[in-house]
Coordinates of C-alpha atoms and ligand atoms in Angstrom, one line a residue:
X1 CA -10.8 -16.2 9.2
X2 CA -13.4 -15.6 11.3
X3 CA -15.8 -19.0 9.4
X4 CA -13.0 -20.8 9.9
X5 CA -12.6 -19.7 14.0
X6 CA -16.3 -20.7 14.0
X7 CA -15.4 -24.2 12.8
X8 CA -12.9 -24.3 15.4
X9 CA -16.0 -23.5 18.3
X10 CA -18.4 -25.7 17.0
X11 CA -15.8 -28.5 16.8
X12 CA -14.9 -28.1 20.6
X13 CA -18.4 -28.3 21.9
X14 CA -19.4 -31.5 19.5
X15 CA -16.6 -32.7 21.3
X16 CA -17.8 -32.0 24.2
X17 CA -21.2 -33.8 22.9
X18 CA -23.0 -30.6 22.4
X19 CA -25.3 -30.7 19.3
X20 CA -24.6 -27.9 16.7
X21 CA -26.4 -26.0 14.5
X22 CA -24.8 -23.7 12.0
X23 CA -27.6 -22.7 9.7
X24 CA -28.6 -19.1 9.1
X25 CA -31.3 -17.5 11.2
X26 CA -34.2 -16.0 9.6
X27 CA -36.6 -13.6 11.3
X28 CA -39.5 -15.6 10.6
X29 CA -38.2 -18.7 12.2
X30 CA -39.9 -20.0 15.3
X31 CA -38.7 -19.5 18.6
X32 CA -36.9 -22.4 20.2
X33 CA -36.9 -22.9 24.1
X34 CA -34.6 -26.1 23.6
X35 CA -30.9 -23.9 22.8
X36 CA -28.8 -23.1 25.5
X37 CA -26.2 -21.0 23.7
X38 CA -25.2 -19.0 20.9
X39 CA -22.1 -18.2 19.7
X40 CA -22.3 -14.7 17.3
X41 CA -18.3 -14.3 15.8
X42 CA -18.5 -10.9 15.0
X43 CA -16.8 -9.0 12.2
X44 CA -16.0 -5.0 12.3
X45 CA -14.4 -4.4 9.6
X46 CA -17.1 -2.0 8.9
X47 CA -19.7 0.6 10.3
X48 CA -22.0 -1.7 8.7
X49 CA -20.7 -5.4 10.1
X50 CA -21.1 -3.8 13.0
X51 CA -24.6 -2.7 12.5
X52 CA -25.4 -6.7 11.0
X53 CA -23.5 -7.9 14.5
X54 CA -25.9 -5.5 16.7
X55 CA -29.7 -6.9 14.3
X56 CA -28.1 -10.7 14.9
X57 CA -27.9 -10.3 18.7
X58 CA -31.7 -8.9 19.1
X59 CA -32.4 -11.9 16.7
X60 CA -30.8 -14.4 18.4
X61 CA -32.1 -13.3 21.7
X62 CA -35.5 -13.2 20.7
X63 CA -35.2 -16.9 19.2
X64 CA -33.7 -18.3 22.0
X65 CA -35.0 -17.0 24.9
X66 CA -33.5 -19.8 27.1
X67 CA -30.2 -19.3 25.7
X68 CA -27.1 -17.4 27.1
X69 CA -25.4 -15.6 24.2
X70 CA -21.6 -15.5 23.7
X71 CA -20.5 -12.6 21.3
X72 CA -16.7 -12.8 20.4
X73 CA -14.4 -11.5 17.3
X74 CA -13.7 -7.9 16.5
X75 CA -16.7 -6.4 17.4
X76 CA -16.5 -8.0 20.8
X77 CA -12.6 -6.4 21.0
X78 CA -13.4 -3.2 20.0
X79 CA -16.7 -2.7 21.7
X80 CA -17.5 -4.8 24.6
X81 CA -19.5 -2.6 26.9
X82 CA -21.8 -1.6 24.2
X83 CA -22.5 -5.3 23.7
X84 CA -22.7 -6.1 27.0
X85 CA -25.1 -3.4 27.7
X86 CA -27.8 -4.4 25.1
X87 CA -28.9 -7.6 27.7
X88 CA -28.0 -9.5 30.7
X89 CA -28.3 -12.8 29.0
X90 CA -25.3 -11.7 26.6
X91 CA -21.5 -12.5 27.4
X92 CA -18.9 -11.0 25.9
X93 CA -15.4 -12.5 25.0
X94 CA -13.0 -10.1 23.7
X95 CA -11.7 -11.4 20.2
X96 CA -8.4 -11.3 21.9
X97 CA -9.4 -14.1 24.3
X98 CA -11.7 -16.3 21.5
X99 CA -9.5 -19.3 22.1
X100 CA -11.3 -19.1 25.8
X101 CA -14.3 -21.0 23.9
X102 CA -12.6 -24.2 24.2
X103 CA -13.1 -24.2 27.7
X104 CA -17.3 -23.1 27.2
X105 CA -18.2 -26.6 27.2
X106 CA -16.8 -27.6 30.6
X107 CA -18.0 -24.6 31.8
X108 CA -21.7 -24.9 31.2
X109 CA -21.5 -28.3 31.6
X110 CA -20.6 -27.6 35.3
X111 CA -23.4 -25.0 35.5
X112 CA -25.9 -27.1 34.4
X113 CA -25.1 -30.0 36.5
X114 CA -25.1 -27.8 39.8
X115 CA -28.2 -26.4 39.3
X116 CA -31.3 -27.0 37.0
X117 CA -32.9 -24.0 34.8
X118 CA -31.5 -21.7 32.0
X119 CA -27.8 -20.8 32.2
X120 CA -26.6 -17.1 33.3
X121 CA -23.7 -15.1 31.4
X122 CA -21.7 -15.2 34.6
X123 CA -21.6 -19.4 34.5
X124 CA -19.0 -18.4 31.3
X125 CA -17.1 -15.6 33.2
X126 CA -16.5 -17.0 36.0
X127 CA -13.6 -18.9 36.8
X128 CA -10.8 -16.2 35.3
X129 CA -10.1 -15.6 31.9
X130 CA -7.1 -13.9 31.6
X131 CA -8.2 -11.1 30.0
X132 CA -6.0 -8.3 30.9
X133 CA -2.9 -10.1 29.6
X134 CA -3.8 -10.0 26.1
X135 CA -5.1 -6.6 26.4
X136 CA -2.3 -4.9 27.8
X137 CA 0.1 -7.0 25.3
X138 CA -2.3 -6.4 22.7
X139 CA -2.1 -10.0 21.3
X140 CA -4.4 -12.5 20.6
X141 CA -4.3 -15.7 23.5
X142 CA -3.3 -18.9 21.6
X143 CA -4.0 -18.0 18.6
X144 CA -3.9 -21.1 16.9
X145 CA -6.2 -23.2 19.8
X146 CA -9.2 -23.4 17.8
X147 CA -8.0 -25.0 14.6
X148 CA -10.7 -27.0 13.4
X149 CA -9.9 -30.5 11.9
X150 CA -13.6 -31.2 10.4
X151 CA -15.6 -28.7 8.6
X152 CA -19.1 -28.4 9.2
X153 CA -20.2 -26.0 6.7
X154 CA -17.2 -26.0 4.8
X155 CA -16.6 -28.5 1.5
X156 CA -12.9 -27.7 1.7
X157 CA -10.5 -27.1 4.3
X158 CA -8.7 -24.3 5.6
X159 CA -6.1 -24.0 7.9
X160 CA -5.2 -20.7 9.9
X161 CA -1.9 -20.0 9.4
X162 CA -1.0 -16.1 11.0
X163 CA -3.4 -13.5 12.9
X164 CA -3.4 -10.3 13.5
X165 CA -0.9 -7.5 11.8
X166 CA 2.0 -5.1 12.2
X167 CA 1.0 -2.3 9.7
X168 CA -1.3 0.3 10.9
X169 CA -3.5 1.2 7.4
X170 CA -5.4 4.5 8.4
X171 CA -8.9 3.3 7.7
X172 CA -7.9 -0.3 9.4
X173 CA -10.1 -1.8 12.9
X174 CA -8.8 -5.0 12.3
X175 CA -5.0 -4.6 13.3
X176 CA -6.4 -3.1 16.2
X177 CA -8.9 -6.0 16.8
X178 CA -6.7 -8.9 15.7
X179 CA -3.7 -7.5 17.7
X180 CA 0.2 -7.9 16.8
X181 CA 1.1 -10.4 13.9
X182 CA 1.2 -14.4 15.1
X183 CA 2.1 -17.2 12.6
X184 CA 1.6 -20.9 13.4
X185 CA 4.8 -22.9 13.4
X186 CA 5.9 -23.9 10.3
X187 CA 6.0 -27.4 11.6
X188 CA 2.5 -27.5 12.9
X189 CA 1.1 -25.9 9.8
X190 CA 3.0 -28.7 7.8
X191 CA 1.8 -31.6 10.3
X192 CA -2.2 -30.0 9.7
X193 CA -1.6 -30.2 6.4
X194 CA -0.3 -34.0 6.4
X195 CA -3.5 -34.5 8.5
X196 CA -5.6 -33.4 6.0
X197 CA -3.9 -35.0 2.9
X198 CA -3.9 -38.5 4.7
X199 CA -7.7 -38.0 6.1
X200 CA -8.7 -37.8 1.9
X201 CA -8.9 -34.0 1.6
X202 CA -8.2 -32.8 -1.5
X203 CA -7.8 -28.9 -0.8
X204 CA -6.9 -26.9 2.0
X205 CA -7.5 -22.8 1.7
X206 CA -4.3 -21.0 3.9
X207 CA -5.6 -17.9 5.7
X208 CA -4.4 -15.4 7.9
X209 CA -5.2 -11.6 8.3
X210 CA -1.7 -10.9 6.4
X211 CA -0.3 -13.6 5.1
X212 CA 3.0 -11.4 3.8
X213 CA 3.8 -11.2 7.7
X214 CA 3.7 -14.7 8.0
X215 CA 7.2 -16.2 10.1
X216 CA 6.8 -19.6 11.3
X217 CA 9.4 -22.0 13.3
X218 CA 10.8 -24.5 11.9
X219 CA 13.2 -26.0 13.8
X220 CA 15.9 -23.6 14.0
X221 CA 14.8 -21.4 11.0
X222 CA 12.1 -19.2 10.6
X223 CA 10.2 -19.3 7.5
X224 CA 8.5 -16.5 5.8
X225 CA 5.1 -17.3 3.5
X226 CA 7.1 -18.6 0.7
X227 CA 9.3 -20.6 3.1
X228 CA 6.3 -22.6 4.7
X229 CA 4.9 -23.1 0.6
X230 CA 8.3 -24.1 -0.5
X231 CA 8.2 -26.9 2.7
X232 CA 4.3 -27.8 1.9
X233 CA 4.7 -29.0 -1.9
X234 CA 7.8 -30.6 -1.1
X235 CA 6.6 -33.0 1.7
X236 CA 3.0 -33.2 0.6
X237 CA 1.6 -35.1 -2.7
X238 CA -1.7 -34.5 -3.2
X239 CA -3.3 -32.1 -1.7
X240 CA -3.6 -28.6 -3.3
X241 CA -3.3 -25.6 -1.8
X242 CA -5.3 -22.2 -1.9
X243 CA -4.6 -19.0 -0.5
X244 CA -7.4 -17.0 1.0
X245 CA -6.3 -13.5 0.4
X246 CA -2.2 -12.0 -0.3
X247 CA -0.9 -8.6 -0.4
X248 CA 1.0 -7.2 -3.3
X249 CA 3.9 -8.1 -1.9
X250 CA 3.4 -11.4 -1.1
X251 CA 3.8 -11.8 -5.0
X252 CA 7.7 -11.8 -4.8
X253 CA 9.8 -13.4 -7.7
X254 CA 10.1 -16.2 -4.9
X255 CA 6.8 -17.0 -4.4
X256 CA 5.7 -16.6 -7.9
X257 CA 8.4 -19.4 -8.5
X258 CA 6.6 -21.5 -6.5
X259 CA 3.3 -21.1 -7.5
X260 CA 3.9 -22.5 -10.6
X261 CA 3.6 -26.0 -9.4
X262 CA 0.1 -27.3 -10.2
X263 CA -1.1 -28.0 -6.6
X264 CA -1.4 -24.1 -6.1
X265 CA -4.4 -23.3 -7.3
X266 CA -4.9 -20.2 -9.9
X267 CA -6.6 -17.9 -8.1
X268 CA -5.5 -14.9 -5.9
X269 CA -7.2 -12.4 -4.3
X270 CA -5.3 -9.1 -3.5
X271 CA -5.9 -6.5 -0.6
X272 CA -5.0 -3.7 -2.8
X273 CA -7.4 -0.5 -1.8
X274 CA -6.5 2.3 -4.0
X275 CA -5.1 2.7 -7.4
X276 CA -3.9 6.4 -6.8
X277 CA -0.2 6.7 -4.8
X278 CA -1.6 9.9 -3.2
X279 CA -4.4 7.9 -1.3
X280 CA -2.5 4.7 -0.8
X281 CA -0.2 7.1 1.3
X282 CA -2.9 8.1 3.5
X283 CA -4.3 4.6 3.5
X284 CA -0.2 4.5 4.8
X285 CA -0.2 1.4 2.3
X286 CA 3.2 0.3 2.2
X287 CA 3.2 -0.3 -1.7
X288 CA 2.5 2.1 -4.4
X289 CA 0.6 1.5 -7.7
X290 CA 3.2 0.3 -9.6
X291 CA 3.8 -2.7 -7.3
X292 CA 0.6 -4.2 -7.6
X293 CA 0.4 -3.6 -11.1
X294 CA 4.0 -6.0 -11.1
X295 CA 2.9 -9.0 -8.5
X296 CA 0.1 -9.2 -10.8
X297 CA 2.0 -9.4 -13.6
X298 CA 4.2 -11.9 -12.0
X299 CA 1.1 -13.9 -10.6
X300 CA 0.2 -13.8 -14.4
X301 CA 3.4 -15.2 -15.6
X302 CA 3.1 -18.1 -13.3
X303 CA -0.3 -19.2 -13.5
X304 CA -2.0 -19.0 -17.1
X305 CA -5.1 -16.7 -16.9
X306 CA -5.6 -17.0 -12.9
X307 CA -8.4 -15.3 -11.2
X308 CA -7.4 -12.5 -9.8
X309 CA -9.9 -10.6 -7.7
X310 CA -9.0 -7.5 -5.2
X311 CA -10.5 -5.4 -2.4
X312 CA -11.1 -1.7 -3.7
X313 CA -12.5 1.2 -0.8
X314 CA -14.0 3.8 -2.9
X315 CA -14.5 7.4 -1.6
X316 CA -11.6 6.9 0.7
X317 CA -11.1 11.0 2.1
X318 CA -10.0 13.1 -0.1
X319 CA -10.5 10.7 -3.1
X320 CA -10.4 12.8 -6.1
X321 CA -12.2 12.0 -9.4
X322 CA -8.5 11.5 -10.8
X323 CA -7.6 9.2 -8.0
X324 CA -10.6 6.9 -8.6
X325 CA -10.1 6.9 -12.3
X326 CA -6.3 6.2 -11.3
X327 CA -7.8 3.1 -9.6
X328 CA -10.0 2.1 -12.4
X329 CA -6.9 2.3 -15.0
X330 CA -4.7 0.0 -12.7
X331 CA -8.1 -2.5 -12.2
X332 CA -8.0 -2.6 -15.7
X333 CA -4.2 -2.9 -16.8
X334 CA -3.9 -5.3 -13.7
X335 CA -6.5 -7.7 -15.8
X336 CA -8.8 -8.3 -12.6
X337 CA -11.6 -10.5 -12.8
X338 CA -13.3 -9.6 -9.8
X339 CA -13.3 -6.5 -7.1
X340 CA -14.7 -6.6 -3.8
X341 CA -15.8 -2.8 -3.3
X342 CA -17.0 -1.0 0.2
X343 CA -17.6 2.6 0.4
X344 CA -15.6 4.1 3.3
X345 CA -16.5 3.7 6.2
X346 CA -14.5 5.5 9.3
X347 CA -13.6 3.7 11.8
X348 CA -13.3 4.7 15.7
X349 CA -10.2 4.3 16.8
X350 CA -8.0 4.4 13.7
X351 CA -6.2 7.4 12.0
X352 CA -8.5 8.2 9.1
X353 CA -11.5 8.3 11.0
X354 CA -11.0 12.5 11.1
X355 CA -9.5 12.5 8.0
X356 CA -10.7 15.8 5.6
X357 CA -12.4 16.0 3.2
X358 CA -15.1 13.6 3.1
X359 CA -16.5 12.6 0.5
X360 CA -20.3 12.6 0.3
X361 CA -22.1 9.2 0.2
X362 CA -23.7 9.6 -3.0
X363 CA -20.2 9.3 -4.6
X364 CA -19.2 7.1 -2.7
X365 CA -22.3 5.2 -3.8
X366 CA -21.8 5.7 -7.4
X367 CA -18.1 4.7 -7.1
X368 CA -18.9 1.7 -5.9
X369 CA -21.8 1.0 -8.1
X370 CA -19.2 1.7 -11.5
X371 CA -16.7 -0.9 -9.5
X372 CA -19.1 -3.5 -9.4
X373 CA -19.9 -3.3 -12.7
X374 CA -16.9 -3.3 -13.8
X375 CA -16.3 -6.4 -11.6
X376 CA -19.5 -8.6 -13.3
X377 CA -18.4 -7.2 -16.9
X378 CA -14.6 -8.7 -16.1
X379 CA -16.4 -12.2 -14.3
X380 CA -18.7 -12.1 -17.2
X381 CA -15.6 -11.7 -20.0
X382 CA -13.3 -14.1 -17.9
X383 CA -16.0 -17.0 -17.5
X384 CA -16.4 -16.8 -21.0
X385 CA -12.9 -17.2 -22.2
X386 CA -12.9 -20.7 -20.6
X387 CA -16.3 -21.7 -22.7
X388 CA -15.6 -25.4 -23.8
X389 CA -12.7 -25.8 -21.1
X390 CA -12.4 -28.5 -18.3
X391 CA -11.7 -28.1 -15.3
X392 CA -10.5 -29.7 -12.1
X393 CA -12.7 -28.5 -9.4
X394 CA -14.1 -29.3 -5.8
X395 CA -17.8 -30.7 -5.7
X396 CA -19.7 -28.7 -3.2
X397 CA -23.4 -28.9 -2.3
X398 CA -26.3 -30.8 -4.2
X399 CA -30.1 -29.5 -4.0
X400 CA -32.9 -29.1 -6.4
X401 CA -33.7 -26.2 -8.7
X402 CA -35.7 -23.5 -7.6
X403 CA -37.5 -21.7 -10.3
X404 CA -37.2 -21.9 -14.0
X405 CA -35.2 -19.2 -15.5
X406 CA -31.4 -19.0 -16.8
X407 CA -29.5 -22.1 -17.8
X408 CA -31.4 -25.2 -15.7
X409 CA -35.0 -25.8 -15.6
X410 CA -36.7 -26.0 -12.4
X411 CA -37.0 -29.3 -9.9
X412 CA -33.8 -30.8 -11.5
X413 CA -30.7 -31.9 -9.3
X414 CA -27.7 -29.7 -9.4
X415 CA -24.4 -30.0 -8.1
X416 CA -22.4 -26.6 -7.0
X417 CA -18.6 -27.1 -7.8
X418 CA -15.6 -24.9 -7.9
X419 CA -13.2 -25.0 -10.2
X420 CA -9.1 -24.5 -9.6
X421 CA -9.9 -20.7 -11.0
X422 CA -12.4 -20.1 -8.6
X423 CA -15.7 -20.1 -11.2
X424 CA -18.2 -21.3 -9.1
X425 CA -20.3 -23.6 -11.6
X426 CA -24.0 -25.5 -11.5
X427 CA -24.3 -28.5 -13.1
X428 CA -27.1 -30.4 -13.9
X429 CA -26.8 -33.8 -12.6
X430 CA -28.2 -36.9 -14.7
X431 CA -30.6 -38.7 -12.0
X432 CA -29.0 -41.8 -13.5
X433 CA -25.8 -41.5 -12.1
X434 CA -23.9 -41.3 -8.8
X435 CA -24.1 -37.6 -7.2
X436 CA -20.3 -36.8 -6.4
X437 CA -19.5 -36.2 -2.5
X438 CA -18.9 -33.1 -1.4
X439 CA -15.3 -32.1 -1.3
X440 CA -14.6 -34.3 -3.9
X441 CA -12.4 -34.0 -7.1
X442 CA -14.5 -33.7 -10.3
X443 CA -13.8 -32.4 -13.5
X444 CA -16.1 -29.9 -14.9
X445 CA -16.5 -28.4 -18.9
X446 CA -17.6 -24.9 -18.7
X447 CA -20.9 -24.1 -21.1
X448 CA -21.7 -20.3 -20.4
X449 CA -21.4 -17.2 -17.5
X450 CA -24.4 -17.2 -15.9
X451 CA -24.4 -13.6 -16.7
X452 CA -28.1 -12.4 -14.7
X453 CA -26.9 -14.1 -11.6
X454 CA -23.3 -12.3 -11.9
X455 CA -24.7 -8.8 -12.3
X456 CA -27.3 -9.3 -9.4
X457 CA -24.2 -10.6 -7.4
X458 CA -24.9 -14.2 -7.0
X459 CA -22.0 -16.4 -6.3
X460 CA -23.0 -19.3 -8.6
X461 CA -21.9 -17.4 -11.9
X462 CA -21.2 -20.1 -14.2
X463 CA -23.0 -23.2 -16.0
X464 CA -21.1 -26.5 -16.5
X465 CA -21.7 -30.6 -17.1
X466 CA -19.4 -33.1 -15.2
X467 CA -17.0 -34.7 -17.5
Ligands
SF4_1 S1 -2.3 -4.6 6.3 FE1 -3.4 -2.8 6.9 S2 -5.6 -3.3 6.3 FE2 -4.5 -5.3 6.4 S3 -4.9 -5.9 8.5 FE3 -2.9 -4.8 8.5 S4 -3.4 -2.8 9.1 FE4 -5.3 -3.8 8.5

């Protein structure tokens, strides 16, 4: 969500004939004197995003020292004086109020042309946001404003389909970051899509912060998430579609219906948390174990062999050993290929923050650590059971080879492509023939699991040729 909110920014000021840079910053990158601002998007979904959100601000102050810095997203929401207090130079713009970048541009623009020199964080406040309003209604101010329609650093698209959420998880910052649930109309959502199948795109990813809350307008009817899907295949041709993350009850015999057309790809990643009942009541999880064990069956029954991949907090409070091993028997009879573990981390603000007991960090630790590797033995297993296979996938990124070591030699050109099942291949290209464009459709045999890279973590996990 929050990549794709970024896309949105930078889209507004290239408008606005700003010059963008979305690379990574590295501490050992010069300073430059010729940036005027940064945008940071900050995430706080954790103690430790938070932590990353505070090291990227001292970074990005010391590399631009001419530069006024704008820090939005959650962090922003839930903390905004602490920000604001690390340096003069830094505005803040409550996540709330992101959708306030689009009018940055004019803004500095203005600044600039009245007087010569650096800019000052009060040249972005000033002027009014309307703050308070979405405070006090705690939700987000046109939500949907910054819906980007090129992709900078993205090979596929995505469209933004609902923000923020009604539930109220104990351990959860982000419902109250992200602020009430808001879904795009169905009819926009459909005429984005249109957009992007007619521009040449040949996938778009649908996000939201909880997609299963998802009740878009169309016309006179309101459509829930398998509504808008059911509309999308049946006035679309092409263009397949992706979700970025579903809840277990997303996975209803409705939309498992749907999702057998081809055009959803096979691939779903579930927020699932906990395989114990007892702790996915005090997560006040409104599913129990049994339910997600059934969406994934029925995900299972629709798609042959899809990815499936979840979220899993280990040492939640009070976790016993029983409760994680509960978790690691549902991981296992649930047939997921992938888990995205945290440790706990409490969270200001929300319910489990004083939860009792704790649970040291050393087992939290070691929890985590038997989730991931139970996450790259599954990858690992999974990759390999498509050996010999081909599949449709999205070409990505083309550079050289690094070092020598694992399946490709080094100096040698390789593509990056995902497949429909989310396996995220290299390929070695022949220097003979044309290098695919990114974002388009190739096909792509799978050889071998790139297993060193997949137990160090390493996103490119599998090796494949072009067919
Ligand atoms: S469902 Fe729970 S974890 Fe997900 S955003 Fe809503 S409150 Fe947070």
């Amino acid at each position: 969500m929050n990549q794709i909110e970024s896309e949105g920014a930078a889209e507004v000021f290239s408008e606005a004939g700003f010059r963008i840079d979305m690379s990574p910053i590295a501490a050992k990158d010069d300073a430059r004197q010729d940036v005027c601002v940064c945008i940071l998007n900050t995430c706080a979904v954790t103690t430790k995003a938070e932590q990353k959100a505070r090291r990227t601000v001292r970074l990005l102050l010391k590399k631009f020292p001419n530069a006024i810095l704008i820090v939005t997203g959650c962090y922003a929401q839930l903390s905004a004086k602490e920000i604001s207090e690390m340096d003069k130079r830094i505005c803040v713009l409550p996540g709330l109020a992101k959708s306030a970048l689009g009018g940055v541009p004019q803004k500095i623009k203005s600044a600039l042309g009245l007087r010569h020199g650096a800019l000052e964080a009060s040249d972005i406040l000033e002027g009014g946001f309307d703050f308070e309003s979405s405070q006090k209604s705690h939700v987000a101010i046109a939500p949907f404003e910054l819906l980007p329609k090129t992709f900078f650093s993205h090979s596929r698209a995505s469209l933004k389909i609902q923000d923020g959420c009604d539930n109220n998880c104990s351990y959860c910052a982000i419902h109250l970051a992200r602020g009430k649930s808001v879904s795009l109309d169905a009819a926009l959502a459909l005429e984005r899509i249109l957009d992007l199948e007619r521009e040449g795109h040949n996938e778009v990813v649908l996000t939201g912060v909880n997609v299963a809350q998802y009740l878009g307008k169309f016309g006179e009817k309101t459509l829930d998430i398998s509504g808008l899907l059911e509309l999308i295949l049946s006035r679309t041709k092409k263009i397949a579609l992706r979700f970025s993350s579903i809840y277990p009850e997303t996975a209803s015999a409705r939309f498992c219906d749907l999702i057998k057309d081809e055009r959803v790809m096979p691939h779903f990643h579930l927020s699932v948390q906990s395989g114990s009942d007892a702790i996915l009541k005090r997560m006040n999880r409104r599913y129990a174990r049994q339910d997600v064990i059934e969406a994934c069956r029925r995900l299972g029954d629709a798609k042959k062999n899809p990815f499936l991949a979840c979220d899993i907090i280990a040492g939640f409070p009070g976790e016993t050993e029983k409760d994680f091993s509960d978790t690691m028997d549902m991981l296992e009879s649930c047939g997921f290929t992938d888990v995205h573990a945290f440790a706990f981390s409490p969270r200001r603000g929300t319910d489990a923050f004083s939860f009792a007991p704790k649970i040291p960090e050393r087992i939290k630790d070691e929890r985590v650590k038997i989730l991931n590797e139970f996450s790259s033995a599954r990858k690992i297993k999974y990759i390999e059971s498509f050996v010999g296979n081909v599949r449709p996938a999205i070409a990505e990124s083309v550079h050289r080879s690094q070092a020598s070591g694992g399946a490709i030699p080094a100096g040698k050109k390789i593509m990056r492509a995902l497949t429909d099942n989310f396996i995220h291949a290299e390929i070695l290209l022949d220097e003979k023939y044309v290098t695919p464009k990114e974002g388009e459709r190739v096909r792509v045999k799978i050889l071998c699991a790139q297993k060193e890279k997949i137990i160090a973590g390493q996103e490119w996990e599998a090796f494949g040729e072009l067919q």
